[in-house]
CSV table of C-alpha atoms and ligand atoms in Angstrom, one decimal:
chain,number,residue,atom,x,y,z
R,1,MET,CA,27.9,79.0,93.0
R,2,THR,CA,28.7,75.1,93.1
R,3,THR,CA,29.3,73.6,96.7
R,4,GLU,CA,31.2,70.5,96.7
R,5,PRO,CA,29.5,67.8,99.0
R,6,THR,CA,32.5,65.7,100.7
R,7,THR,CA,30.8,62.5,101.7
R,8,PHE,CA,28.5,59.8,99.8
R,9,ALA,CA,25.5,58.1,101.7
R,10,HIS,CA,25.7,54.5,101.1
R,11,HIS,CA,22.2,52.7,100.7
R,12,LEU,CA,23.5,49.5,100.0
R,13,SER,CA,21.9,46.5,97.9
R,14,GLN,CA,19.9,44.2,99.9
R,15,ASP,CA,20.0,41.8,96.9
R,16,PRO,CA,23.3,41.5,95.5
R,17,VAL,CA,24.1,39.3,92.3
R,18,PRO,CA,24.9,35.9,94.0
R,19,ASP,CA,28.7,34.9,94.1
R,20,GLU,CA,28.3,31.9,91.6
R,21,VAL,CA,26.5,34.4,89.1
R,22,ARG,CA,29.1,36.9,89.5
R,23,THR,CA,31.9,34.3,89.1
R,24,ALA,CA,30.6,33.1,86.0
R,25,VAL,CA,29.7,36.6,84.5
R,26,LEU,CA,33.5,37.5,85.1
R,27,ALA,CA,34.7,34.5,83.5
R,28,ASP,CA,33.5,35.6,80.0
R,29,PRO,CA,32.4,39.4,80.5
R,30,GLY,CA,31.8,40.3,77.1
R,31,PHE,CA,31.2,44.1,76.7
R,32,GLY,CA,28.4,46.1,78.3
R,33,THR,CA,25.5,43.5,79.1
R,34,THR,CA,26.3,43.1,82.8
R,35,PHE,CA,26.1,45.5,85.5
R,36,THR,CA,27.4,45.5,89.1
R,37,ASP,CA,25.1,45.9,92.2
R,38,HIS,CA,25.5,49.4,92.5
R,39,MET,CA,25.5,52.9,91.0
R,40,VAL,CA,26.3,56.6,91.9
R,41,LYS,CA,23.7,59.2,91.8
R,42,ILE,CA,24.3,63.0,92.5
R,43,ASP,CA,21.7,65.7,91.9
R,44,TRP,CA,22.0,69.3,90.6
R,45,SER,CA,19.7,72.1,90.5
R,46,GLY,CA,20.3,75.4,89.3
R,47,ASP,CA,20.8,77.7,86.2
R,48,VAL,CA,23.9,77.4,84.0
R,49,VAL,CA,22.5,80.6,82.2
R,50,ARG,CA,23.1,82.6,85.3
R,51,GLY,CA,26.1,80.5,86.3
R,52,THR,CA,24.3,79.4,89.6
R,53,GLY,CA,23.6,76.0,90.8
R,54,ARG,CA,24.6,73.4,93.4
R,55,TRP,CA,25.7,69.7,93.4
R,56,SER,CA,23.8,67.7,96.3
R,57,ASP,CA,23.1,64.4,97.8
R,58,PRO,CA,26.0,62.1,96.5
R,59,ARG,CA,24.8,58.7,97.2
R,60,ILE,CA,25.6,55.0,96.2
R,61,GLU,CA,22.1,53.2,95.7
R,62,PRO,CA,21.6,49.7,94.3
R,63,TYR,CA,21.9,49.4,90.5
R,64,GLY,CA,18.4,49.6,89.0
R,65,PRO,CA,16.1,51.7,86.8
R,66,LEU,CA,15.7,55.6,87.4
R,67,VAL,CA,12.2,57.2,88.0
R,68,LEU,CA,12.1,59.9,85.4
R,69,ASP,CA,9.3,62.2,84.5
R,70,PRO,CA,7.9,61.8,81.3
R,71,ALA,CA,8.4,65.4,80.6
R,72,ALA,CA,12.3,65.1,81.7
R,73,ALA,CA,14.2,67.3,78.9
R,74,VAL,CA,16.7,64.5,78.2
R,75,LEU,CA,13.7,62.3,76.7
R,76,HIS,CA,12.7,65.3,74.7
R,77,TYR,CA,15.7,67.4,73.8
R,78,GLY,CA,18.6,64.9,74.3
R,79,GLN,CA,20.3,67.2,76.9
R,80,GLU,CA,22.8,64.4,77.9
R,81,ILE,CA,26.5,63.7,78.3
R,82,PHE,CA,28.5,60.6,78.9
R,83,GLU,CA,32.0,59.3,79.9
R,84,GLY,CA,33.9,55.9,79.4
R,85,LEU,CA,36.9,54.7,81.6
R,86,LYS,CA,38.4,51.6,83.0
R,87,ALA,CA,39.2,50.3,86.3
R,88,TYR,CA,42.1,47.6,85.9
R,89,ARG,CA,43.1,44.9,88.6
R,90,HIS,CA,46.7,44.6,89.1
R,91,ALA,CA,48.7,41.7,90.3
R,92,ASP,CA,48.8,42.6,94.1
R,93,GLY,CA,44.9,42.8,94.2
R,94,SER,CA,44.6,46.4,94.2
R,95,VAL,CA,42.7,48.4,91.6
R,96,TRP,CA,43.5,51.3,89.7
R,97,THR,CA,42.1,53.8,86.8
R,98,PHE,CA,43.8,55.3,83.9
R,99,ARG,CA,43.8,59.3,83.4
R,100,ALA,CA,40.5,59.6,84.9
R,101,ASP,CA,41.3,63.5,85.2
R,102,ALA,CA,41.4,63.9,81.4
R,103,ASN,CA,37.9,62.2,81.4
R,104,ALA,CA,36.8,64.6,84.1
R,105,ASP,CA,37.8,67.6,82.1
R,106,ARG,CA,36.2,66.2,78.7
R,107,LEU,CA,32.9,65.7,80.7
R,108,ASN,CA,33.2,69.1,81.5
R,109,ARG,CA,34.0,70.2,78.2
R,110,SER,CA,31.0,68.3,76.8
R,111,ALA,CA,28.9,69.7,79.3
R,112,ARG,CA,29.7,73.1,78.5
R,113,ARG,CA,28.8,72.1,74.5
R,114,LEU,CA,25.5,70.6,76.0
R,115,ALA,CA,24.6,73.8,78.3
R,116,LEU,CA,24.7,71.2,81.2
R,117,PRO,CA,26.4,72.0,84.7
R,118,GLU,CA,30.1,71.5,85.1
R,119,LEU,CA,30.9,68.6,87.8
R,120,PRO,CA,34.0,69.6,90.2
R,121,GLU,CA,36.7,67.0,89.2
R,122,GLN,CA,37.4,66.0,92.7
R,123,LEU,CA,33.6,64.6,93.3
R,124,PHE,CA,33.9,62.9,89.6
R,125,LEU,CA,37.0,61.1,91.3
R,126,ASP,CA,35.4,60.5,94.4
R,127,ALA,CA,32.1,59.0,92.6
R,128,LEU,CA,34.5,56.6,90.6
R,129,ARG,CA,36.4,55.3,93.8
R,130,GLU,CA,33.1,55.1,96.0
R,131,LEU,CA,31.5,53.0,93.4
R,132,VAL,CA,34.6,50.7,92.8
R,133,ARG,CA,35.0,50.1,96.4
R,134,VAL,CA,31.5,48.9,97.0
R,135,ASP,CA,31.8,46.7,93.8
R,136,GLU,CA,35.3,45.8,94.1
R,137,GLN,CA,34.6,42.0,93.7
R,138,TRP,CA,33.1,43.0,90.2
R,139,VAL,CA,36.7,44.0,88.7
R,140,PRO,CA,38.0,41.0,86.7
R,141,ASP,CA,41.7,40.1,86.2
R,142,GLY,CA,41.8,38.0,83.1
R,143,ASP,CA,44.0,39.4,80.5
R,144,GLY,CA,42.6,42.5,78.6
R,145,GLU,CA,39.7,42.4,81.1
R,146,SER,CA,38.6,45.7,83.1
R,147,LEU,CA,35.8,47.1,85.1
R,148,TYR,CA,34.1,49.8,82.4
R,149,LEU,CA,33.0,52.7,84.2
R,150,ARG,CA,30.1,54.8,82.7
R,151,PRO,CA,29.5,58.1,83.8
R,152,PHE,CA,26.8,60.3,82.5
R,153,MET,CA,24.6,63.3,83.1
R,154,ILE,CA,21.1,64.0,82.2
R,155,ALA,CA,18.5,66.7,82.1
R,156,THR,CA,15.8,65.2,84.3
R,157,GLU,CA,13.6,68.6,84.9
R,158,ALA,CA,10.2,68.2,83.4
R,159,PHE,CA,9.8,71.3,81.3
R,160,LEU,CA,8.7,71.1,77.7
R,161,GLY,CA,10.1,74.6,77.0
R,162,VAL,CA,13.7,74.3,75.2
R,163,ARG,CA,16.2,75.8,77.4
R,164,PRO,CA,18.9,74.3,79.5
R,165,ALA,CA,17.6,72.4,82.2
R,166,ARG,CA,17.4,73.3,86.0
R,167,GLU,CA,17.5,69.8,87.4
R,168,VAL,CA,20.3,67.4,86.3
R,169,LEU,CA,21.3,63.9,87.4
R,170,PHE,CA,25.1,62.7,87.4
R,171,SER,CA,25.3,59.0,87.8
R,172,VAL,CA,27.9,56.3,87.4
R,173,ILE,CA,27.1,52.7,86.5
R,174,ALA,CA,30.0,49.9,86.0
R,175,SER,CA,30.1,46.8,83.9
R,176,PRO,CA,32.9,43.9,83.6
R,177,ALA,CA,34.4,44.2,80.2
R,178,GLY,CA,36.5,42.2,77.9
R,179,ASN,CA,37.1,42.7,74.4
R,180,TYR,CA,34.6,45.3,72.9
R,181,PHE,CA,34.2,43.1,69.6
R,182,GLY,CA,34.4,39.8,71.4
R,183,GLY,CA,36.5,37.0,71.4
R,184,PRO,CA,40.2,37.6,70.7
R,185,VAL,CA,41.7,40.4,69.2
R,186,LYS,CA,41.3,40.3,65.6
R,187,PRO,CA,41.0,42.9,62.7
R,188,VAL,CA,37.8,44.3,62.1
R,189,ASP,CA,36.3,45.3,58.8
R,190,ILE,CA,35.0,48.9,58.6
R,191,TRP,CA,32.0,50.2,56.5
R,192,LEU,CA,32.7,53.6,54.8
R,193,SER,CA,29.7,56.0,55.4
R,194,ARG,CA,29.0,58.0,52.2
R,195,ASP,CA,25.8,59.2,52.7
R,196,TYR,CA,25.8,60.1,56.4
R,197,ALA,CA,27.9,62.3,58.5
R,198,ARG,CA,28.3,61.9,62.0
R,199,ALA,CA,29.1,65.8,62.9
R,200,GLY,CA,29.3,69.0,61.4
R,201,ARG,CA,31.3,72.0,62.0
R,202,GLY,CA,29.9,74.0,64.9
R,203,GLY,CA,28.1,70.8,66.0
R,204,THR,CA,28.8,68.4,68.9
R,205,GLY,CA,31.1,66.3,67.1
R,206,ALA,CA,33.6,66.7,70.1
R,207,ALA,CA,31.5,66.4,72.8
R,208,LYS,CA,30.7,62.7,74.0
R,209,CYS,CA,26.9,63.3,73.9
R,210,GLY,CA,24.4,60.3,73.2
R,211,GLY,CA,23.1,62.3,70.1
R,212,ASN,CA,26.5,61.8,68.0
R,213,TYR,CA,26.1,57.9,68.7
R,214,ALA,CA,22.6,58.0,68.1
R,215,ALA,CA,23.3,59.6,64.6
R,216,SER,CA,26.1,57.1,63.8
R,217,LEU,CA,23.7,54.3,63.9
R,218,VAL,CA,21.8,54.3,60.6
R,219,ALA,CA,25.4,54.2,58.8
R,220,GLN,CA,26.3,51.4,61.3
R,221,LEU,CA,23.3,49.4,60.4
R,222,GLU,CA,24.5,49.6,56.7
R,223,GLY,CA,27.9,48.5,57.9
R,224,ASP,CA,26.5,45.4,59.6
R,225,ALA,CA,24.5,44.6,56.7
R,226,HIS,CA,28.1,44.3,54.6
R,227,GLY,CA,29.5,42.3,57.4
R,228,CYS,CA,31.7,45.2,59.0
R,229,GLN,CA,31.9,46.0,62.8
R,230,GLN,CA,32.3,49.6,62.7
R,231,VAL,CA,31.6,52.6,60.4
R,232,MET,CA,34.2,55.5,59.2
R,233,PHE,CA,32.7,58.7,58.7
R,234,LEU,CA,34.5,61.2,56.2
R,235,ASP,CA,34.4,65.2,56.2
R,236,ARG,CA,33.3,65.8,52.8
R,237,ASP,CA,33.9,69.5,52.9
R,238,ARG,CA,37.5,68.9,53.6
R,239,GLY,CA,38.1,66.6,50.5
R,240,ASP,CA,37.1,63.2,52.0
R,241,ALA,CA,39.2,63.9,55.1
R,242,VAL,CA,38.9,60.6,57.4
R,243,GLU,CA,37.3,61.8,60.7
R,244,GLU,CA,36.6,58.9,63.1
R,245,LEU,CA,34.6,55.9,63.6
R,246,GLY,CA,31.3,55.3,65.3
R,247,GLY,CA,32.9,55.3,68.8
R,248,MET,CA,36.6,55.2,68.3
R,249,ASN,CA,39.5,57.4,66.7
R,250,VAL,CA,41.8,55.9,64.1
R,251,PHE,CA,45.7,55.8,63.5
R,252,PHE,CA,47.9,54.8,60.2
R,253,VAL,CA,50.9,53.4,60.6
R,254,HIS,CA,53.5,53.9,57.7
R,255,GLU,CA,56.6,51.9,56.6
R,256,ASP,CA,59.0,54.5,57.7
R,257,GLY,CA,57.3,54.5,61.5
R,258,ARG,CA,55.4,57.5,61.3
R,259,LEU,CA,52.0,57.3,62.8
R,260,VAL,CA,49.3,59.6,61.6
R,261,THR,CA,46.1,60.6,63.0
R,262,PRO,CA,43.5,62.9,61.8
R,263,GLU,CA,43.6,66.5,63.6
R,264,LEU,CA,41.1,67.3,66.0
R,265,THR,CA,38.9,69.8,63.9
R,266,GLY,CA,36.3,70.3,66.5
R,267,THR,CA,34.1,67.5,65.1
R,268,ILE,CA,36.1,64.6,66.0
R,269,LEU,CA,36.4,63.4,69.7
R,270,GLU,CA,39.4,64.0,71.5
R,271,GLY,CA,40.0,60.2,72.7
R,272,VAL,CA,42.0,59.3,76.0
R,273,THR,CA,43.3,56.6,74.4
R,274,ARG,CA,44.3,58.5,71.1
R,275,ARG,CA,46.2,61.2,73.5
R,276,SER,CA,47.8,58.3,75.1
R,277,ILE,CA,49.1,56.6,71.9
R,278,ILE,CA,50.6,59.9,70.6
R,279,GLN,CA,52.6,59.9,73.8
R,280,LEU,CA,53.9,56.3,74.0
R,281,ALA,CA,54.7,56.5,70.4
R,282,LYS,CA,56.6,59.8,70.8
R,283,ASP,CA,58.3,57.9,74.0
R,284,ARG,CA,59.8,55.4,71.4
R,285,GLY,CA,61.1,57.6,69.0
R,286,LEU,CA,58.2,57.2,66.3
R,287,SER,CA,57.2,60.6,64.7
R,288,VAL,CA,53.3,61.4,65.1
R,289,GLU,CA,51.1,63.6,62.6
R,290,GLU,CA,48.0,65.1,63.6
R,291,ARG,CA,46.6,66.4,60.3
R,292,ARG,CA,44.3,65.9,57.4
R,293,PHE,CA,44.5,62.6,56.2
R,294,THR,CA,42.1,61.8,53.1
R,295,LEU,CA,40.5,58.7,51.9
R,296,ASP,CA,42.8,59.3,48.8
R,297,GLU,CA,45.8,59.1,50.7
R,298,TRP,CA,44.7,55.7,52.5
R,299,ARG,CA,43.9,54.3,49.2
R,300,GLU,CA,47.2,55.5,47.6
R,301,GLY,CA,48.9,54.3,50.9
R,302,TRP,CA,47.8,51.0,51.0
R,303,ARG,CA,48.2,50.3,47.0
R,304,ALA,CA,51.9,51.5,47.2
R,305,GLY,CA,52.4,49.5,50.4
R,306,THR,CA,53.6,52.7,52.3
R,307,ILE,CA,50.7,52.3,54.8
R,308,THR,CA,51.2,49.1,56.5
R,309,GLU,CA,49.0,49.1,59.5
R,310,ALA,CA,45.4,50.9,60.4
R,311,PHE,CA,43.9,50.4,63.7
R,312,ALA,CA,41.1,52.2,65.9
R,313,CYS,CA,41.6,53.2,69.2
R,314,GLY,CA,39.1,54.2,72.3
R,315,THR,CA,38.5,52.9,76.1
R,316,ALA,CA,36.3,50.3,75.0
R,317,ALA,CA,38.2,49.1,72.1
R,318,VAL,CA,41.8,49.5,73.3
R,319,ILE,CA,43.6,49.4,70.3
R,320,THR,CA,41.8,47.1,67.6
R,321,PRO,CA,43.5,46.2,64.2
R,322,ILE,CA,41.6,47.5,61.0
R,323,GLY,CA,41.1,45.0,58.6
R,324,ARG,CA,39.6,46.4,55.7
R,325,LEU,CA,37.7,49.7,54.6
R,326,VAL,CA,34.8,48.6,52.6
R,327,SER,CA,32.2,50.7,50.4
R,328,ALA,CA,30.1,49.9,47.5
R,329,GLU,CA,32.8,51.2,45.4
R,330,GLU,CA,35.9,49.6,46.7
R,331,VAL,CA,37.9,47.8,49.4
R,332,ILE,CA,40.9,49.1,50.7
R,333,GLY,CA,43.1,46.7,52.6
R,334,ASP,CA,43.9,43.1,52.4
R,335,GLU,CA,41.4,40.0,52.8
R,336,GLY,CA,42.5,37.7,56.0
R,337,ALA,CA,45.3,40.5,57.0
R,338,ARG,CA,46.9,39.9,60.4
R,339,PRO,CA,47.1,42.2,63.2
R,340,GLY,CA,50.0,44.8,62.3
R,341,GLU,CA,53.1,44.4,64.6
R,342,VAL,CA,53.3,48.1,65.7
R,343,THR,CA,49.5,48.1,66.5
R,344,MET,CA,49.9,44.9,68.8
R,345,ASP,CA,53.1,46.3,70.3
R,346,ILE,CA,51.4,49.7,71.2
R,347,ARG,CA,48.6,47.7,72.4
R,348,LYS,CA,50.3,45.8,74.7
R,349,GLN,CA,52.4,48.6,76.1
R,350,LEU,CA,49.3,50.3,76.8
R,351,LEU,CA,47.7,47.4,78.8
R,352,GLU,CA,50.8,46.7,80.6
R,353,ILE,CA,50.9,50.1,81.7
R,354,GLN,CA,47.0,49.9,82.6
R,355,THR,CA,47.3,46.7,84.5
R,356,GLY,CA,50.6,47.6,86.5
R,357,ARG,CA,52.8,45.2,84.4
R,358,ALA,CA,55.0,47.9,83.3
R,359,GLU,CA,56.3,51.5,84.3
R,360,ASP,CA,54.0,54.1,84.3
R,361,PRO,CA,56.3,56.9,83.2
R,362,HIS,CA,53.6,59.3,82.8
R,363,GLY,CA,51.7,58.7,86.0
R,364,TRP,CA,48.4,58.1,84.6
R,365,LEU,CA,47.2,55.5,87.1
R,366,THR,CA,45.4,56.3,90.2
R,367,ARG,CA,44.7,54.1,92.8
R,368,LEU,CA,40.9,53.2,93.7
R,369,VAL,CA,41.1,50.2,96.0
D,401,COI,C1,34.5,54.0,74.9
D,401,COI,O1,35.5,53.9,74.3
D,401,COI,O2,34.5,54.1,76.3
D,401,COI,C2,33.3,54.7,74.2
D,401,COI,O3,32.7,55.5,74.6
D,401,COI,C3,32.9,54.3,73.0
D,401,COI,C4,31.7,53.2,73.3
D,401,COI,C5,30.4,53.7,72.9
D,401,COI,C6,31.9,52.5,72.2
């Protein structure tokens, strides 16, 4: 069975990004375009079918291209999963991560669905800590900024038969991040995908795998053409139940203070931010309903004024107000709507916990540096 390696070898970069370049990047990090000097790599070989295998050679290497055999299974059959979480700079200079155990758990749920090996939680946490320690200077300290951590696992075995790969790489890269949508937080418009689904029953919707995001792109293109920043997918088989956006969960705020979010049906990604918002809302005495929520209910609630706010959430998006839902047939939501009060309040509280400016009542933070 799996043997847990304990120490990471350090092969440090001989050519790190110059201080002045890094400083310029950190002044306006954007999202997902610049990467730190190092990355984590851990190899696995074994046989998931037999439940045998071993993680080996955990290491920090200079950030750089991967060498892959052109027959690597990931390139042909998409056997890949990933995670997204962040490291936050606190006022005293320390660096913390948020609910990394939940990401480790989800990585392993995704691994089981994609027939990839599970990674011991301790190794996942050690990998994050090792990378953030060597690239600590890359953690920004501006408002709403963080170091985005992207763990991922790919099937590297060169074999064209369709079966779970027997060689796998787990890696973590890191990228300084500001607002996912760029600029200050403002409501985003969402395109309603009528022709495309993101996931189906028995599919991979609940797993964080690249294929789900690839499947969302054609709908996202439609959205781009209509000036929308994200795309909303529905479950047509459940009476146009609202599912999730291309890369984010959604919540609806009601005038009586209730929050409603689509229940987890197996086709929706279980967001760590989603779960945290549910807890924080309950802590403030708000009632939260996880249930089927349909497009009709959204339309009627908006028209009647009983749904007062909608927002998107995810590690990358944090909490982002939704302005309007746009489709070829209709628009739900008001043009020029301002960010909702409840939305911005929960966003503020979440960010304050993450950045150490508010108490962490649930012990969600783990110190990395
Ligand atoms: C995240 O929020 O971390 C995600 O993985 C979604 C991203 C692909 C936009």
